[in-house]
Backbone as a printed PyTorch tensor [residue, N CA C, xyz], in Angstrom:
tensor([[[100.5680, 170.7010,  86.3100],
         [100.8420, 171.9870,  86.9230],
         [ 99.9500, 173.0460,  86.2700]],

        [[ 99.3330, 173.9070,  87.0830],
         [ 98.4660, 174.9480,  86.5140],
         [ 99.2290, 175.9130,  85.6070]],

        [[ 98.5110, 176.5510,  84.7150],
         [ 99.0750, 177.5630,  83.8330],
         [ 99.7790, 178.6370,  84.6630]],

        [[100.8320, 179.2120,  84.0910],
         [101.6080, 180.2460,  84.8010],
         [100.7430, 181.4430,  85.1880]],

        [[ 99.7260, 181.7340,  84.4290],
         [ 98.8470, 182.8570,  84.7580],
         [ 98.0470, 182.5630,  86.0330]],

        [[ 97.6440, 181.3080,  86.1980],
         [ 96.9680, 180.9100,  87.4350],
         [ 97.9540, 180.9900,  88.5910]],

        [[ 99.1850, 180.5430,  88.3600],
         [100.2120, 180.6340,  89.4000],
         [100.5080, 182.0850,  89.7640]],

        [[100.4840, 182.9750,  88.7760],
         [100.7000, 184.3980,  89.0470],
         [ 99.5990, 184.9330,  89.9650]],

        [[ 98.3720, 184.5290,  89.7210],
         [ 97.2900, 184.9630,  90.6020],
         [ 97.4930, 184.4150,  92.0090]],

        [[ 97.8850, 183.1520,  92.1150],
         [ 98.1570, 182.5790,  93.4350],
         [ 99.2940, 183.3410,  94.1180]],

        [[100.3030, 183.7270,  93.3550],
         [101.4180, 184.5100,  93.9090],
         [100.9160, 185.8550,  94.4290]],

        [[ 99.9660, 186.4530,  93.7340],
         [ 99.4120, 187.7280,  94.2040],
         [ 98.6530, 187.5280,  95.5190]],

        [[ 98.0080, 186.3890,  95.6660],
         [ 97.3360, 186.0860,  96.9330],
         [ 98.3660, 185.9260,  98.0440]],

        [[ 99.4880, 185.2590,  97.7280],
         [100.5510, 185.1040,  98.7240],
         [101.0740, 186.4610,  99.1770]],

        [[101.2530, 187.3820,  98.2330],
         [101.7180, 188.7250,  98.5920],
         [100.7130, 189.4150,  99.5100]],

        [[ 99.4400, 189.3000,  99.2030],
         [ 98.4250, 189.9080, 100.0600],
         [ 98.4490, 189.2580, 101.4410]],

        [[ 98.5900, 187.9340, 101.4900],
         [ 98.6410, 187.2350, 102.7760],
         [ 99.8300, 187.7090, 103.6080]],

        [[100.9710, 187.8950, 102.9760],
         [102.1430, 188.4110, 103.6940],
         [101.8890, 189.8320, 104.1900]],

        [[101.2400, 190.6270, 103.3650],
         [100.9870, 192.0250, 103.7220],
         [100.0680, 192.1500, 104.9380]],

        [[ 99.1400, 191.2150, 105.1130],
         [ 98.1870, 191.3100, 106.2230],
         [ 98.5470, 190.4110, 107.4010]],

        [[ 99.6050, 189.6310, 107.2820],
         [ 99.9880, 188.6850, 108.3220],
         [100.2120, 189.4000, 109.6630]],

        [[ 99.5730, 188.8780, 110.7010],
         [ 99.7710, 189.4100, 112.0420],
         [ 99.0770, 190.7290, 112.3250]],

        [[ 98.2400, 191.1620, 111.4340],
         [ 97.5570, 192.4430, 111.5960],
         [ 96.4700, 192.3220, 112.6670]],

        [[ 96.5110, 193.2020, 113.6460],
         [ 95.4960, 193.2110, 114.7040],
         [ 94.1760, 193.7430, 114.1440]],

        [[ 93.0510, 193.2440, 114.6540],
         [ 91.7530, 193.7080, 114.1520],
         [ 91.5830, 195.2310, 114.1840]],

        [[ 92.0480, 195.8850, 115.2400],
         [ 91.9110, 197.3490, 115.3010],
         [ 92.7210, 198.0220, 114.2030]],

        [[ 93.8960, 197.4690, 113.9040],
         [ 94.7130, 198.0330, 112.8190],
         [ 94.0410, 197.8020, 111.4680]],

        [[ 93.4440, 196.6320, 111.3140],
         [ 92.8230, 196.2810, 110.0300],
         [ 91.5850, 197.1200, 109.7410]],

        [[ 90.8480, 197.4740, 110.7690],
         [ 89.5750, 198.1630, 110.5450],
         [ 89.6710, 199.6840, 110.6500]],

        [[ 90.8230, 200.1930, 111.0630],
         [ 90.9940, 201.6500, 111.1590],
         [ 91.3030, 202.2340, 109.7880]],

        [[ 90.6720, 203.3510, 109.4700],
         [ 90.9670, 204.0600, 108.2140],
         [ 92.2530, 204.8480, 108.4060]],

        [[ 92.9840, 205.0230, 107.3120],
         [ 94.3070, 205.6420, 107.3860],
         [ 94.3750, 206.8750, 106.5020]],

        [[ 94.6050, 208.0200, 107.1210],
         [ 94.7940, 209.2860, 106.3990],
         [ 93.7100, 209.5360, 105.3540]],

        [[ 92.4840, 209.2810, 105.7120],
         [ 91.3760, 209.5380, 104.7990],
         [ 91.1300, 208.4380, 103.7850]],

        [[ 91.9990, 207.4280, 103.7520],
         [ 91.8240, 206.3200, 102.8190],
         [ 90.9960, 205.2040, 103.4330]],

        [[ 90.9090, 204.1300, 102.7330],
         [ 90.1290, 202.9750, 103.1770],
         [ 90.8550, 202.2170, 104.2710]],

        [[ 90.1060, 201.4270, 105.0200],
         [ 90.7290, 200.5340, 105.9880],
         [ 91.3530, 199.3570, 105.2390]],

        [[ 92.3230, 198.7220, 105.8730],
         [ 92.9420, 197.5360, 105.2760],
         [ 91.8940, 196.4350, 105.1140]],

        [[ 91.0110, 196.2950, 106.0920],
         [ 89.9540, 195.2750, 105.9950],
         [ 89.0860, 195.5110, 104.7610]],

        [[ 88.7320, 196.7690, 104.5160],
         [ 87.9310, 197.0830, 103.3300],
         [ 88.7090, 196.7180, 102.0650]],

        [[ 89.9910, 197.0630, 102.0320],
         [ 90.8140, 196.7930, 100.8540],
         [ 90.8930, 195.2950, 100.5760]],

        [[ 91.0570, 194.4940, 101.6160],
         [ 91.1030, 193.0370, 101.4450],
         [ 89.7650, 192.5280, 100.8950]],

        [[ 88.6670, 193.0150, 101.4320],
         [ 87.3600, 192.6350, 100.9000],
         [ 87.1800, 193.0880,  99.4650]],

        [[ 87.6570, 194.2880,  99.1770],
         [ 87.5460, 194.8790,  97.8400],
         [ 88.2710, 194.0380,  96.7830]],

        [[ 89.5220, 193.6530,  97.0420],
         [ 90.2390, 192.8580,  96.0320],
         [ 89.6440, 191.4550,  95.9190]],

        [[ 89.1650, 190.9290,  97.0250],
         [ 88.5430, 189.6070,  97.0050],
         [ 87.2330, 189.6380,  96.2320]],

        [[ 86.5540, 190.7710,  96.2480],
         [ 85.3000, 190.9030,  95.5110],
         [ 85.4920, 190.6680,  94.0200]],

        [[ 86.6390, 191.0820,  93.4770],
         [ 86.8840, 190.8610,  92.0520],
         [ 86.9810, 189.3630,  91.7460]],

        [[ 87.6460, 188.6120,  92.6090],
         [ 87.7200, 187.1550,  92.4450],
         [ 86.3120, 186.5620,  92.5110]],

        [[ 85.5570, 187.0030,  93.5000],
         [ 84.2090, 186.4750,  93.7000],
         [ 83.2910, 186.8090,  92.5290]],

        [[ 83.3030, 188.0670,  92.1050],
         [ 82.3490, 188.4660,  91.0670],
         [ 82.7370, 187.9780,  89.6790]],

        [[ 84.0250, 187.9540,  89.3740],
         [ 84.4270, 187.5350,  88.0270],
         [ 84.6410, 186.0320,  87.9240]],

        [[ 85.5120, 185.4840,  88.7590],
         [ 85.8820, 184.0700,  88.5990],
         [ 84.7940, 183.1500,  89.1460]],

        [[ 84.2790, 183.4810,  90.3170],
         [ 83.2960, 182.5820,  90.9170],
         [ 81.8810, 182.7970,  90.3770]],

        [[ 81.3950, 184.0220,  90.4060],
         [ 80.0040, 184.2660,  89.9950],
         [ 79.8440, 184.2600,  88.4760]],

        [[ 80.6070, 185.0690,  87.7800],
         [ 80.4190, 185.1790,  86.3240],
         [ 80.9090, 183.9360,  85.5790]],

        [[ 82.1420, 183.5210,  85.8470],
         [ 82.7220, 182.4300,  85.0520],
         [ 82.2890, 181.0390,  85.5190]],

        [[ 81.9870, 180.8800,  86.8160],
         [ 81.5420, 179.5710,  87.2990],
         [ 80.0360, 179.4970,  87.5190]],

        [[ 79.3810, 180.6410,  87.6030],
         [ 77.9480, 180.6500,  87.8610],
         [ 77.5720, 180.4030,  89.3130]],

        [[ 78.5280, 180.5910,  90.2340],
         [ 78.2470, 180.4010,  91.6570],
         [ 77.5490, 181.6360,  92.2290]],

        [[ 76.8190, 181.4620,  93.3350],
         [ 76.2420, 182.6460,  93.9790],
         [ 77.3510, 183.5120,  94.5800]],

        [[ 77.1220, 184.8060,  94.6130],
         [ 78.0990, 185.7250,  95.2020],
         [ 78.2240, 185.4590,  96.6980]],

        [[ 79.4320, 185.6570,  97.2220],
         [ 79.6700, 185.4560,  98.6500],
         [ 78.9300, 186.5390,  99.4370]],

        [[ 78.1860, 186.1720, 100.4850],
         [ 77.3610, 187.1530, 101.1840],
         [ 78.1360, 188.2990, 101.8470]],

        [[ 79.3200, 188.0530, 102.3490],
         [ 80.1120, 189.1200, 102.9810],
         [ 80.8810, 189.9000, 101.9280]],

        [[ 81.5700, 189.1930, 101.0540],
         [ 82.4600, 189.8270, 100.0800],
         [ 81.6820, 190.5960,  99.0140]],

        [[ 80.4430, 190.2200,  98.7550],
         [ 79.6630, 190.9270,  97.7310],
         [ 78.8840, 192.1200,  98.2890]],

        [[ 79.0490, 192.4180,  99.5570],
         [ 78.3710, 193.5740, 100.1550],
         [ 78.6990, 194.8330,  99.3510]],

        [[ 77.6990, 195.5910,  98.9330],
         [ 77.9520, 196.8010,  98.1260],
         [ 78.9150, 197.7900,  98.7850]],

        [[ 79.0060, 197.7830, 100.1130],
         [ 79.9230, 198.6960, 100.7960],
         [ 81.3870, 198.2920, 100.5990]],

        [[ 81.6270, 197.0610, 100.1630],
         [ 82.9950, 196.5870,  99.9380],
         [ 83.3880, 196.7290,  98.4720]],

        [[ 82.4330, 196.8430,  97.6320],
         [ 82.7180, 196.9250,  96.1980],
         [ 83.3400, 198.2710,  95.8430]],

        [[ 83.8060, 198.4050,  94.6150],
         [ 84.3360, 199.6720,  94.1320],
         [ 83.2900, 200.7550,  94.3480]],

        [[ 83.7410, 201.8700,  94.9120],
         [ 82.8260, 202.9610,  95.2140],
         [ 82.2460, 202.8870,  96.6130]],

        [[ 82.5340, 201.7910,  97.3420],
         [ 82.0720, 201.6740,  98.7220],
         [ 82.7710, 202.7030,  99.5970]],

        [[ 82.3310, 202.8090, 100.8260],
         [ 82.8100, 203.8680, 101.7010],
         [ 84.2110, 203.7140, 102.2610]],

        [[ 84.8130, 202.5430, 102.1650],
         [ 86.1570, 202.3450, 102.7010],
         [ 86.1800, 201.8040, 104.1140]],

        [[ 84.9990, 201.6240, 104.7080],
         [ 84.9130, 201.0740, 106.0610],
         [ 84.5710, 199.5930, 106.0020]],

        [[ 85.1900, 198.8330, 106.8730],
         [ 84.8420, 197.4270, 107.0810],
         [ 85.1700, 197.1320, 108.5360]],

        [[ 84.1890, 196.6880, 109.2920],
         [ 84.3660, 196.5760, 110.7380],
         [ 84.5380, 195.1490, 111.2380]],

        [[ 84.2550, 194.1550, 110.4160],
         [ 84.3280, 192.7750, 110.8820],
         [ 85.4950, 192.0600, 110.2030]],

        [[ 86.7050, 192.2810, 110.7240],
         [ 87.9260, 191.6980, 110.1670],
         [ 87.8460, 190.1770, 110.0930]],

        [[ 87.4180, 189.4660, 111.1480],
         [ 87.3270, 188.0080, 111.0280],
         [ 86.3930, 187.5540, 109.8970]],

        [[ 85.2840, 188.2500, 109.6880],
         [ 84.3580, 187.8720, 108.6100],
         [ 84.9790, 188.1220, 107.2430]],

        [[ 85.7390, 189.2010, 107.1030],
         [ 86.4300, 189.4850, 105.8300],
         [ 87.4530, 188.3890, 105.5510]],

        [[ 88.2430, 188.0230, 106.5730],
         [ 89.2530, 186.9690, 106.3790],
         [ 88.6070, 185.6350, 106.0270]],

        [[ 87.5260, 185.2870, 106.7100],
         [ 86.8250, 184.0320, 106.4040],
         [ 86.2510, 184.0820, 104.9910]],

        [[ 85.6670, 185.2110, 104.6250],
         [ 85.1270, 185.3650, 103.2730],
         [ 86.2030, 185.2500, 102.2140]],

        [[ 87.3610, 185.8660, 102.4670],
         [ 88.4750, 185.7810, 101.5260],
         [ 88.8730, 184.3180, 101.3120]],

        [[ 88.9820, 183.5830, 102.3970],
         [ 89.3650, 182.1730, 102.3120],
         [ 88.3260, 181.3600, 101.5310]],

        [[ 87.0570, 181.5860, 101.7940],
         [ 85.9920, 180.8480, 101.1070],
         [ 85.9480, 181.1770,  99.6140]],

        [[ 86.1160, 182.4380,  99.2770],
         [ 86.1220, 182.8520,  97.8700],
         [ 87.3130, 182.2310,  97.1480]],

        [[ 88.4720, 182.2640,  97.7830],
         [ 89.6620, 181.6710,  97.1610],
         [ 89.4920, 180.1780,  96.9500]],

        [[ 88.9550, 179.4820,  97.9350],
         [ 88.7740, 178.0340,  97.8070],
         [ 87.8540, 177.6950,  96.6390]],

        [[ 86.7830, 178.4320,  96.4820],
         [ 85.8680, 178.1930,  95.3540],
         [ 86.5750, 178.4470,  94.0270]],

        [[ 87.4060, 179.4530,  93.9960],
         [ 88.1610, 179.7740,  92.7870],
         [ 89.2080, 178.6990,  92.4880]],

        [[ 89.9150, 178.2600,  93.5280],
         [ 90.9520, 177.2290,  93.3490],
         [ 90.3620, 175.9210,  92.8190]],

        [[ 89.2070, 175.5260,  93.3390],
         [ 88.5800, 174.2800,  92.8520],
         [ 88.3610, 174.3460,  91.3450]],

        [[ 87.9710, 175.4890,  90.8620],
         [ 87.7370, 175.6940,  89.4280],
         [ 89.0550, 175.7770,  88.6580]],

        [[ 89.9650, 176.6170,  89.1220],
         [ 91.1960, 176.8850,  88.3730],
         [ 92.1910, 175.7320,  88.4090]],

        [[ 92.1770, 174.9590,  89.4880],
         [ 93.1210, 173.8500,  89.6260],
         [ 92.5050, 172.5170,  89.2070]],

        [[ 91.3400, 172.5460,  88.5620],
         [ 90.6570, 171.3170,  88.1660],
         [ 91.3500, 170.6620,  86.9720]],

        [[ 91.0280, 169.4050,  86.7790],
         [ 91.5060, 168.6530,  85.6200],
         [ 90.2990, 168.2610,  84.7980]],

        [[ 90.2280, 168.4910,  83.5340],
         [ 91.2110, 169.2550,  82.7690],
         [ 91.1770, 170.7330,  83.1830]],

        [[ 92.2930, 171.4080,  82.9030],
         [ 92.3950, 172.8240,  83.2490],
         [ 91.3450, 173.6290,  82.4890]],

        [[ 90.8490, 174.6860,  83.1090],
         [ 89.8610, 175.5210,  82.4150],
         [ 90.4800, 176.2130,  81.2030]],

        [[ 89.6540, 176.4920,  80.2350],
         [ 90.0800, 177.1730,  79.0070],
         [ 90.2740, 178.6590,  79.3070]],

        [[ 91.5270, 179.1150,  79.2890],
         [ 91.8230, 180.5120,  79.6200],
         [ 91.2470, 181.4830,  78.6020]],

        [[ 90.9730, 181.0140,  77.4030],
         [ 90.4310, 181.8970,  76.3720],
         [ 88.8980, 181.8890,  76.3300]],

        [[ 88.2900, 181.1280,  77.2180],
         [ 86.8220, 181.1460,  77.3090],
         [ 86.3750, 182.5720,  77.6220]],

        [[ 85.4390, 183.0630,  76.8600],
         [ 84.9580, 184.4370,  77.0170],
         [ 83.4520, 184.4210,  77.2200]],

        [[ 83.0120, 185.1900,  78.1940],
         [ 81.5840, 185.2870,  78.4950],
         [ 81.1240, 186.7280,  78.2720]],

        [[ 79.8390, 186.9200,  78.0260],
         [ 79.3330, 188.2930,  77.8990],
         [ 79.5910, 189.0650,  79.1940]],

        [[ 79.8490, 190.3510,  79.0460],
         [ 80.1620, 191.1950,  80.2010],
         [ 79.3120, 192.4550,  80.1610]],

        [[ 78.6670, 192.7550,  81.2860],
         [ 77.8290, 193.9540,  81.3830],
         [ 78.1760, 194.7890,  82.6160]],

        [[ 79.3960, 194.6260,  83.1100],
         [ 79.8160, 195.3180,  84.3230],
         [ 80.3020, 196.7360,  84.0810]],

        [[ 81.0660, 197.2390,  85.0350],
         [ 81.4710, 198.6490,  85.0610],
         [ 82.5920, 199.0050,  84.0900]],

        [[ 83.2930, 198.0180,  83.5450],
         [ 84.4110, 198.3090,  82.6400],
         [ 83.8710, 198.3290,  81.2130]],

        [[ 83.6430, 199.5260,  80.7150],
         [ 82.9670, 199.7080,  79.4240],
         [ 83.6640, 199.0210,  78.2590]],

        [[ 85.0000, 199.0470,  78.2140],
         [ 85.6860, 198.4790,  77.0520],
         [ 85.5380, 196.9690,  76.9550]],

        [[ 85.0700, 196.3130,  78.0120],
         [ 84.8210, 194.8680,  77.9440],
         [ 83.4390, 194.5370,  77.3750]],

        [[ 82.5400, 195.5070,  77.3390],
         [ 81.1750, 195.2300,  76.8600],
         [ 81.1510, 194.6170,  75.4580]],

        [[ 81.8560, 195.1710,  74.4750],
         [ 81.7620, 194.5800,  73.1350],
         [ 82.5590, 193.2870,  72.9590]],

        [[ 83.5570, 193.0520,  73.8120],
         [ 84.4230, 191.8810,  73.6120],
         [ 84.2090, 190.7770,  74.6290]],

        [[ 83.6060, 191.0940,  75.7530],
         [ 83.3640, 190.0980,  76.7810],
         [ 84.5350, 189.9650,  77.7420]],

        [[ 84.3500, 189.0960,  78.7160],
         [ 85.3370, 188.8430,  79.7630],
         [ 85.9210, 187.4570,  79.5530]],

        [[ 87.2190, 187.3880,  79.2770],
         [ 87.8820, 186.0850,  79.1530],
         [ 88.4870, 185.7090,  80.5010]],

        [[ 88.6260, 184.4230,  80.7330],
         [ 89.2750, 183.9590,  81.9540],
         [ 90.7060, 184.4760,  81.9970]],

        [[ 91.3840, 184.4980,  80.8680],
         [ 92.7670, 184.9900,  80.8010],
         [ 92.8440, 186.4420,  81.3040]],

        [[ 91.9630, 187.3000,  80.7970],
         [ 91.9640, 188.7000,  81.2210],
         [ 91.6100, 188.8050,  82.7050]],

        [[ 90.6290, 188.0180,  83.1490],
         [ 90.2230, 188.0560,  84.5560],
         [ 91.3950, 187.7130,  85.4660]],

        [[ 92.1630, 186.6850,  85.1090],
         [ 93.3110, 186.2950,  85.9290],
         [ 94.3660, 187.3940,  85.9780]],

        [[ 94.6540, 188.0040,  84.8240],
         [ 95.6400, 189.0960,  84.7980],
         [ 95.1630, 190.2670,  85.6450]],

        [[ 93.9050, 190.6220,  85.4940],
         [ 93.3640, 191.7790,  86.2180],
         [ 93.3200, 191.5080,  87.7240]],

        [[ 92.9140, 190.3080,  88.1150],
         [ 92.8690, 189.9520,  89.5350],
         [ 94.2720, 189.9980,  90.1330]],

        [[ 95.2530, 189.4150,  89.4410],
         [ 96.6260, 189.4210,  89.9570],
         [ 97.1470, 190.8470,  90.0980]],

        [[ 96.9900, 191.6550,  89.0640],
         [ 97.4690, 193.0430,  89.1250],
         [ 96.7850, 193.8000,  90.2620]],

        [[ 95.4950, 193.6060,  90.4130],
         [ 94.7250, 194.2730,  91.4630],
         [ 95.2560, 193.8970,  92.8460]],

        [[ 95.5340, 192.6150,  93.0490],
         [ 96.0790, 192.1650,  94.3300],
         [ 97.4730, 192.7310,  94.5720]],

        [[ 98.3260, 192.7210,  93.5510],
         [ 99.6800, 193.2480,  93.7370],
         [ 99.6530, 194.7200,  94.1250]],

        [[ 98.8330, 195.5080,  93.4410],
         [ 98.7410, 196.9450,  93.7390],
         [ 98.3180, 197.1580,  95.1920]],

        [[ 97.2610, 196.4760,  95.6000],
         [ 96.7440, 196.7120,  96.9490],
         [ 97.6080, 196.0580,  98.0280]],

        [[ 98.3150, 194.9740,  97.7200],
         [ 99.2620, 194.4190,  98.6960],
         [100.3590, 195.4430,  98.9760]],

        [[100.8540, 196.0960,  97.9370],
         [101.8540, 197.1490,  98.1260],
         [101.3110, 198.3020,  98.9470]],

        [[100.0640, 198.6660,  98.6950],
         [ 99.4140, 199.7270,  99.4760],
         [ 99.3620, 199.3460, 100.9550]],

        [[ 98.9860, 198.1050, 101.2420],
         [ 98.8730, 197.6450, 102.6280],
         [100.2360, 197.6210, 103.3050]],

        [[101.2640, 197.1410, 102.6170],
         [102.6160, 197.1350, 103.1890],
         [103.0430, 198.5620, 103.5230]],

        [[102.7460, 199.5020, 102.6410],
         [103.0970, 200.9050, 102.8830],
         [102.3570, 201.4570, 104.0990]],

        [[101.0680, 201.1910, 104.2020],
         [100.2880, 201.6470, 105.3610],
         [100.8550, 201.0500, 106.6400]],

        [[101.1640, 199.7760, 106.6100],
         [101.7140, 199.1220, 107.8040],
         [103.0710, 199.7020, 108.1730]],

        [[103.8850, 200.0140, 107.1860],
         [105.1830, 200.6340, 107.4440],
         [104.9790, 201.9820, 108.1440]],

        [[104.0190, 202.7530, 107.6650],
         [103.7240, 204.0490, 108.2830],
         [103.1620, 203.8910, 109.6960]],

        [[102.6020, 202.7230, 109.9950],
         [102.0980, 202.4190, 111.3370],
         [103.2120, 201.9050, 112.2440]],

        [[104.4190, 201.7330, 111.6990],
         [105.5420, 201.2700, 112.5050],
         [105.9160, 199.8170, 112.3180]],

        [[105.2540, 199.1100, 111.4220],
         [105.5980, 197.7160, 111.1400],
         [106.7730, 197.6810, 110.1640]],

        [[107.6470, 196.6750, 110.2670],
         [108.7330, 196.5800, 109.2820],
         [108.1900, 196.2020, 107.9020]],

        [[108.8410, 196.6880, 106.8750],
         [108.4850, 196.3210, 105.4960],
         [109.3540, 195.1360, 105.1060]],

        [[108.7200, 194.0070, 104.8670],
         [109.4330, 192.7700, 104.5430],
         [109.8950, 192.7800, 103.0870]],

        [[111.0920, 192.2370, 102.8630],
         [111.5970, 192.0630, 101.5010],
         [111.2650, 190.6370, 101.0740]],

        [[110.4210, 190.4860, 100.0660],
         [109.9930, 189.1630,  99.6200],
         [111.0300, 188.5940,  98.6480]],

        [[112.1380, 188.0910,  99.1790],
         [113.2470, 187.6320,  98.3350],
         [112.9040, 186.3970,  97.5090]],

        [[111.9020, 185.6560,  97.9250],
         [111.5310, 184.4510,  97.1760],
         [110.4000, 184.7200,  96.1860]],

        [[110.0470, 186.0140,  95.9890],
         [108.9430, 186.3400,  95.1000],
         [109.2000, 185.7850,  93.7030]],

        [[108.1930, 185.1650,  93.1390],
         [108.2660, 184.6640,  91.7760],
         [108.8540, 183.2750,  91.6390]],

        [[109.3300, 182.7130,  92.7300],
         [109.9580, 181.3900,  92.6750],
         [109.0040, 180.3410,  92.1030]],

        [[107.7340, 180.4480,  92.4220],
         [106.7530, 179.4700,  91.9310],
         [106.5050, 179.5960,  90.4330]],

        [[106.9580, 180.6920,  89.8480],
         [106.6990, 180.9330,  88.4260],
         [107.8130, 180.4230,  87.5150]],

        [[108.9200, 180.0000,  88.1000],
         [110.0380, 179.5380,  87.2630],
         [109.9710, 178.0730,  86.9600]]])
């Protein structure tokens, strides 16, 4: 069984999947009250998985859709191709799962040099453990944002009563 931290990240993906379930393309690509579109947000959180777990820690090439600079932090908040974002999310996750669910399990304390936007990581590097925590937290925050936007659009807000069951 994978480490609980890996399971926590998978749980965050499940929350995001629930938050976007049944979303029409027009709803996904429309910006809301000056904020980003849901499609952009999904690409944005997936970019962290792609850039940290897949590209940096595995050495894989960045995903062509998910690594688009317009989807990264600081991008404009627009994303117009919902099917491409969903396909990219699935491909990025699959590449990550192959690595994280492998036998033997990856070393969570493995640390690589880091030269990205988070300054406090420069002297200490990026560990897989930190990457998993940050990815999970990032997904949880934005899944909640998406549920709230959908609620304001008239969709019901689902109560995830089984949340965390996979972690026990």
